[in-house]
Amino acid sequence: AHSSSDPKGCGFGSACKTCIVQQTIFESHHLGSVFHKQGATIRVDTVDGQQLRHLLVSTSPFSLPDLRTLVSLEDVTDYVDSQLAKQESEARFRTVADQAGDAMVLFDLNGTILDVNQQACRGFGYERAELLGQSVRRFLGSERQLDFSAVRGSQSYERELLAKSGQVFEAE
C-alpha cells in the first residue's frame, strides 16, 4: 500500500482518511471485528508511475499482552482485469449475435438452452429469460427425440419448431 502525498508512506497522506484498507484495519483493531476478503481499489506508486491495484483485505484481531491486528492483503488485479475483459468480450458477442439476421440457439449436450439471440426470441415469441434453461426439446414439435450427444460444434438442422403461440413452423 502507499501514500504518494507523504514521505512517511501508507497511513499518513491526505487520501488515507478515505482508504478502505485503512478503514478496515482501524475497524478490525478498535472494534474487534474480523473482515474476510473486503474489496479495495488503491492507487500505488511503481517505477512506471501510478497504477490502480485491486486488493482483498482480510483482518483478524488477536491478543498478546495488548491488542494486535493481523492484516492480509491479496493483490487480485490480474483476476479483476481478466473478469472485466471477459465481460467486454461477452458484450461484443451479444451485440454481434443480436444483430444477426438468423435465429441462434446455443444449447448443451443435454439440450438445455444456454443462450439465444433476439431473432430466436422473436421467432419463438418468448423473452430471452423465458428461454434460458429450458430444454430445446420443448420447441421441437414432433421431433423431440433429437440425439444431442451426436451434435458437435456448429450444425444446421431443418426442424419443425413450436412457438409460444403453439404455432408450428419450419426452421433451419
PDB file of C-alpha atoms in Angstrom:
ATOM      1  CA  ALA A   1       0.000   0.000   0.000  1.00  0.00           C
ATOM      2  CA  HIS A   2       1.167   3.564  -0.395  1.00  0.00           C
ATOM      3  CA  SER A   3       0.697   7.234   0.045  1.00  0.00           C
ATOM      4  CA  SER A   4       2.092   9.398  -2.713  1.00  0.00           C
ATOM      5  CA  SER A   5       1.470  12.622  -0.815  1.00  0.00           C
ATOM      6  CA  ASP A   6       3.518  11.878   2.306  1.00  0.00           C
ATOM      7  CA  PRO A   7       7.119  10.652   2.558  1.00  0.00           C
ATOM      8  CA  LYS A   8       6.205   8.592   5.648  1.00  0.00           C
ATOM      9  CA  GLY A   9       4.193   6.228   3.416  1.00  0.00           C
ATOM     10  CA  CYS A  10       0.922   4.444   3.980  1.00  0.00           C
ATOM     11  CA  GLY A  11      -1.417   5.871   6.587  1.00  0.00           C
ATOM     12  CA  PHE A  12      -0.124   9.431   6.602  1.00  0.00           C
ATOM     13  CA  GLY A  13      -1.331  11.027   3.353  1.00  0.00           C
ATOM     14  CA  SER A  14      -4.464  13.091   2.830  1.00  0.00           C
ATOM     15  CA  ALA A  15      -6.149  10.261   0.869  1.00  0.00           C
ATOM     16  CA  CYS A  16      -5.602   7.825   3.738  1.00  0.00           C
ATOM     17  CA  LYS A  17      -8.663   9.077   5.628  1.00  0.00           C
ATOM     18  CA  THR A  18     -10.931   7.572   2.949  1.00  0.00           C
ATOM     19  CA  CYS A  19      -8.784   4.500   2.210  1.00  0.00           C
ATOM     20  CA  ILE A  20     -10.804   1.272   2.548  1.00  0.00           C
ATOM     21  CA  VAL A  21      -7.657  -0.593   3.616  1.00  0.00           C
ATOM     22  CA  GLN A  22      -7.016   1.797   6.494  1.00  0.00           C
ATOM     23  CA  GLN A  23     -10.700   1.858   7.480  1.00  0.00           C
ATOM     24  CA  THR A  24     -10.875  -1.946   7.520  1.00  0.00           C
ATOM     25  CA  ILE A  25      -7.751  -2.231   9.667  1.00  0.00           C
ATOM     26  CA  PHE A  26      -8.985   0.500  12.025  1.00  0.00           C
ATOM     27  CA  GLU A  27     -12.407  -1.135  12.489  1.00  0.00           C
ATOM     28  CA  SER A  28     -10.880  -4.549  12.988  1.00  0.00           C
ATOM     29  CA  HIS A  29      -8.372  -3.288  15.548  1.00  0.00           C
ATOM     30  CA  HIS A  30     -10.627  -0.937  17.511  1.00  0.00           C
ATOM     31  CA  LEU A  31     -13.934  -2.801  17.295  1.00  0.00           C
ATOM     32  CA  GLY A  32     -12.573  -6.346  17.356  1.00  0.00           C
ATOM     33  CA  SER A  33     -14.253  -7.123  14.022  1.00  0.00           C
ATOM     34  CA  VAL A  34     -12.979  -9.797  11.648  1.00  0.00           C
ATOM     35  CA  PHE A  35     -13.060  -8.965   7.937  1.00  0.00           C
ATOM     36  CA  HIS A  36     -12.608 -11.563   5.240  1.00  0.00           C
ATOM     37  CA  LYS A  37     -11.733 -10.518   1.695  1.00  0.00           C
ATOM     38  CA  GLN A  38     -13.033  -6.947   1.814  1.00  0.00           C
ATOM     39  CA  GLY A  39     -12.584  -5.480  -1.686  1.00  0.00           C
ATOM     40  CA  ALA A  40     -10.464  -2.370  -2.117  1.00  0.00           C
ATOM     41  CA  THR A  41      -9.010  -0.480  -5.057  1.00  0.00           C
ATOM     42  CA  ILE A  42      -5.978   1.661  -4.353  1.00  0.00           C
ATOM     43  CA  ARG A  43      -3.508   3.683  -6.378  1.00  0.00           C
ATOM     44  CA  VAL A  44       0.091   2.588  -5.861  1.00  0.00           C
ATOM     45  CA  ASP A  45       3.361   4.137  -6.904  1.00  0.00           C
ATOM     46  CA  THR A  46       5.521   1.950  -9.127  1.00  0.00           C
ATOM     47  CA  VAL A  47       8.684   2.533 -11.125  1.00  0.00           C
ATOM     48  CA  ASP A  48       6.434   3.001 -14.172  1.00  0.00           C
ATOM     49  CA  GLY A  49       4.250   5.593 -12.452  1.00  0.00           C
ATOM     50  CA  GLN A  50       0.957   5.124 -10.636  1.00  0.00           C
ATOM     51  CA  GLN A  51      -1.284   2.100 -11.098  1.00  0.00           C
ATOM     52  CA  LEU A  52      -4.661   1.052  -9.762  1.00  0.00           C
ATOM     53  CA  ARG A  53      -4.458  -2.240  -7.886  1.00  0.00           C
ATOM     54  CA  HIS A  54      -7.379  -4.345  -6.716  1.00  0.00           C
ATOM     55  CA  LEU A  55      -6.910  -5.903  -3.289  1.00  0.00           C
ATOM     56  CA  LEU A  56      -8.756  -8.225  -0.981  1.00  0.00           C
ATOM     57  CA  VAL A  57      -8.203  -7.165   2.632  1.00  0.00           C
ATOM     58  CA  SER A  58      -8.610  -9.664   5.449  1.00  0.00           C
ATOM     59  CA  THR A  59      -8.096  -8.770   9.098  1.00  0.00           C
ATOM     60  CA  SER A  60      -8.284 -10.566  12.382  1.00  0.00           C
ATOM     61  CA  PRO A  61      -7.700  -9.008  15.797  1.00  0.00           C
ATOM     62  CA  PHE A  62      -5.824 -11.077  18.366  1.00  0.00           C
ATOM     63  CA  SER A  63      -4.435 -10.519  21.838  1.00  0.00           C
ATOM     64  CA  LEU A  64      -0.899 -10.731  23.062  1.00  0.00           C
ATOM     65  CA  PRO A  65      -0.102  -8.539  26.014  1.00  0.00           C
ATOM     66  CA  ASP A  66      -2.024  -5.919  24.044  1.00  0.00           C
ATOM     67  CA  LEU A  67      -4.486  -5.985  21.132  1.00  0.00           C
ATOM     68  CA  ARG A  68      -2.941  -6.567  17.705  1.00  0.00           C
ATOM     69  CA  THR A  69      -4.452  -6.991  14.251  1.00  0.00           C
ATOM     70  CA  LEU A  70      -3.276  -9.463  11.656  1.00  0.00           C
ATOM     71  CA  VAL A  71      -3.692  -7.983   8.156  1.00  0.00           C
ATOM     72  CA  SER A  72      -3.552  -9.850   4.861  1.00  0.00           C
ATOM     73  CA  LEU A  73      -3.536  -8.013   1.527  1.00  0.00           C
ATOM     74  CA  GLU A  74      -4.102 -10.133  -1.567  1.00  0.00           C
ATOM     75  CA  ASP A  75      -3.489  -8.476  -4.933  1.00  0.00           C
ATOM     76  CA  VAL A  76      -6.263  -9.665  -7.288  1.00  0.00           C
ATOM     77  CA  THR A  77      -5.665  -7.088 -10.019  1.00  0.00           C
ATOM     78  CA  ASP A  78      -4.952  -9.675 -12.715  1.00  0.00           C
ATOM     79  CA  TYR A  79      -8.137 -11.584 -11.831  1.00  0.00           C
ATOM     80  CA  VAL A  80     -10.281  -8.420 -11.822  1.00  0.00           C
ATOM     81  CA  ASP A  81      -8.776  -7.282 -15.127  1.00  0.00           C
ATOM     82  CA  SER A  82      -9.457 -10.700 -16.707  1.00  0.00           C
ATOM     83  CA  GLN A  83     -13.077 -10.613 -15.491  1.00  0.00           C
ATOM     84  CA  LEU A  84     -13.546  -7.140 -16.982  1.00  0.00           C
ATOM     85  CA  ALA A  85     -12.049  -8.333 -20.289  1.00  0.00           C
ATOM     86  CA  LYS A  86     -14.381 -11.343 -20.238  1.00  0.00           C
ATOM     87  CA  GLN A  87     -17.417  -9.095 -19.663  1.00  0.00           C
ATOM     88  CA  GLU A  88     -16.355  -6.831 -22.532  1.00  0.00           C
ATOM     89  CA  SER A  89     -15.891  -9.850 -24.812  1.00  0.00           C
ATOM     90  CA  GLU A  90     -19.306 -11.225 -23.865  1.00  0.00           C
ATOM     91  CA  ALA A  91     -20.883  -7.833 -24.554  1.00  0.00           C
ATOM     92  CA  ARG A  92     -19.253  -7.735 -28.020  1.00  0.00           C
ATOM     93  CA  PHE A  93     -20.510 -11.265 -28.737  1.00  0.00           C
ATOM     94  CA  ARG A  94     -24.018 -10.327 -27.584  1.00  0.00           C
ATOM     95  CA  THR A  95     -24.020  -7.296 -29.899  1.00  0.00           C
ATOM     96  CA  VAL A  96     -22.929  -9.365 -32.909  1.00  0.00           C
ATOM     97  CA  ALA A  97     -25.347 -12.226 -32.140  1.00  0.00           C
ATOM     98  CA  ASP A  98     -28.304  -9.909 -31.620  1.00  0.00           C
ATOM     99  CA  GLN A  99     -27.651  -8.118 -34.907  1.00  0.00           C
ATOM    100  CA  ALA A 100     -27.535 -11.380 -36.888  1.00  0.00           C
ATOM    101  CA  GLY A 101     -30.387 -11.956 -39.304  1.00  0.00           C
ATOM    102  CA  ASP A 102     -30.758 -15.624 -38.333  1.00  0.00           C
ATOM    103  CA  ALA A 103     -32.048 -17.061 -35.098  1.00  0.00           C
ATOM    104  CA  MET A 104     -29.282 -18.596 -32.987  1.00  0.00           C
ATOM    105  CA  VAL A 105     -29.827 -21.029 -30.144  1.00  0.00           C
ATOM    106  CA  LEU A 106     -26.885 -22.295 -28.106  1.00  0.00           C
ATOM    107  CA  PHE A 107     -27.572 -25.430 -26.089  1.00  0.00           C
ATOM    108  CA  ASP A 108     -25.523 -28.025 -24.239  1.00  0.00           C
ATOM    109  CA  LEU A 109     -25.327 -31.772 -24.870  1.00  0.00           C
ATOM    110  CA  ASN A 110     -28.413 -32.304 -22.714  1.00  0.00           C
ATOM    111  CA  GLY A 111     -30.423 -29.897 -24.857  1.00  0.00           C
ATOM    112  CA  THR A 112     -30.553 -27.162 -22.195  1.00  0.00           C
ATOM    113  CA  ILE A 113     -30.719 -23.726 -23.821  1.00  0.00           C
ATOM    114  CA  LEU A 114     -27.695 -21.682 -22.736  1.00  0.00           C
ATOM    115  CA  ASP A 115     -28.190 -18.613 -24.906  1.00  0.00           C
ATOM    116  CA  VAL A 116     -30.363 -17.213 -27.694  1.00  0.00           C
ATOM    117  CA  ASN A 117     -30.208 -14.112 -29.822  1.00  0.00           C
ATOM    118  CA  GLN A 118     -33.005 -11.597 -30.428  1.00  0.00           C
ATOM    119  CA  GLN A 119     -34.062 -13.252 -33.711  1.00  0.00           C
ATOM    120  CA  ALA A 120     -34.668 -16.525 -31.859  1.00  0.00           C
ATOM    121  CA  CYS A 121     -36.729 -14.675 -29.253  1.00  0.00           C
ATOM    122  CA  ARG A 122     -38.838 -13.088 -31.965  1.00  0.00           C
ATOM    123  CA  GLY A 123     -39.328 -16.407 -33.786  1.00  0.00           C
ATOM    124  CA  PHE A 124     -40.325 -18.320 -30.675  1.00  0.00           C
ATOM    125  CA  GLY A 125     -42.337 -15.442 -29.210  1.00  0.00           C
ATOM    126  CA  TYR A 126     -40.543 -15.571 -25.850  1.00  0.00           C
ATOM    127  CA  GLU A 127     -38.342 -13.199 -23.896  1.00  0.00           C
ATOM    128  CA  ARG A 128     -34.697 -14.300 -23.590  1.00  0.00           C
ATOM    129  CA  ALA A 129     -35.067 -15.022 -19.855  1.00  0.00           C
ATOM    130  CA  GLU A 130     -38.014 -17.338 -20.588  1.00  0.00           C
ATOM    131  CA  LEU A 131     -35.944 -19.433 -22.998  1.00  0.00           C
ATOM    132  CA  LEU A 132     -32.727 -19.756 -20.977  1.00  0.00           C
ATOM    133  CA  GLY A 133     -32.564 -23.009 -19.040  1.00  0.00           C
ATOM    134  CA  GLN A 134     -35.435 -24.601 -20.988  1.00  0.00           C
ATOM    135  CA  SER A 135     -34.956 -27.861 -22.860  1.00  0.00           C
ATOM    136  CA  VAL A 136     -34.749 -27.306 -26.594  1.00  0.00           C
ATOM    137  CA  ARG A 137     -36.907 -30.449 -26.916  1.00  0.00           C
ATOM    138  CA  ARG A 138     -39.846 -28.345 -25.729  1.00  0.00           C
ATOM    139  CA  PHE A 139     -39.685 -26.447 -29.021  1.00  0.00           C
ATOM    140  CA  LEU A 140     -39.012 -29.352 -31.391  1.00  0.00           C
ATOM    141  CA  GLY A 141     -42.606 -30.257 -32.171  1.00  0.00           C
ATOM    142  CA  SER A 142     -42.979 -33.858 -33.327  1.00  0.00           C
ATOM    143  CA  GLU A 143     -39.188 -34.407 -33.492  1.00  0.00           C
ATOM    144  CA  ARG A 144     -38.455 -34.342 -29.770  1.00  0.00           C
ATOM    145  CA  GLN A 145     -36.033 -37.286 -29.969  1.00  0.00           C
ATOM    146  CA  LEU A 146     -33.063 -35.337 -31.347  1.00  0.00           C
ATOM    147  CA  ASP A 147     -29.828 -37.014 -30.134  1.00  0.00           C
ATOM    148  CA  PHE A 148     -27.924 -34.123 -28.542  1.00  0.00           C
ATOM    149  CA  SER A 149     -24.882 -36.268 -27.795  1.00  0.00           C
ATOM    150  CA  ALA A 150     -24.317 -36.567 -31.590  1.00  0.00           C
ATOM    151  CA  VAL A 151     -24.364 -32.773 -32.030  1.00  0.00           C
ATOM    152  CA  ARG A 152     -20.857 -31.344 -32.187  1.00  0.00           C
ATOM    153  CA  GLY A 153     -19.866 -27.771 -32.929  1.00  0.00           C
ATOM    154  CA  SER A 154     -21.980 -25.559 -35.137  1.00  0.00           C
ATOM    155  CA  GLN A 155     -24.512 -27.565 -37.100  1.00  0.00           C
ATOM    156  CA  SER A 156     -27.603 -26.664 -39.058  1.00  0.00           C
ATOM    157  CA  TYR A 157     -30.833 -28.658 -38.982  1.00  0.00           C
ATOM    158  CA  GLU A 158     -34.225 -28.347 -40.621  1.00  0.00           C
ATOM    159  CA  ARG A 159     -36.853 -28.885 -37.946  1.00  0.00           C
ATOM    160  CA  GLU A 160     -40.443 -28.209 -37.045  1.00  0.00           C
ATOM    161  CA  LEU A 161     -40.431 -25.803 -34.132  1.00  0.00           C
ATOM    162  CA  LEU A 162     -43.149 -24.678 -31.755  1.00  0.00           C
ATOM    163  CA  ALA A 163     -43.658 -21.010 -30.997  1.00  0.00           C
ATOM    164  CA  LYS A 164     -45.157 -19.751 -27.734  1.00  0.00           C
ATOM    165  CA  SER A 165     -48.475 -19.408 -29.514  1.00  0.00           C
ATOM    166  CA  GLY A 166     -48.427 -23.152 -30.273  1.00  0.00           C
ATOM    167  CA  GLN A 167     -47.977 -22.491 -33.965  1.00  0.00           C
ATOM    168  CA  VAL A 168     -45.680 -24.975 -35.722  1.00  0.00           C
ATOM    169  CA  PHE A 169     -43.206 -23.514 -38.151  1.00  0.00           C
ATOM    170  CA  GLU A 170     -40.370 -24.889 -40.256  1.00  0.00           C
ATOM    171  CA  ALA A 171     -36.924 -23.618 -39.473  1.00  0.00           C
ATOM    172  CA  GLU A 172     -33.375 -24.447 -40.427  1.00  0.00           C
TER     173      GLU A 172
END
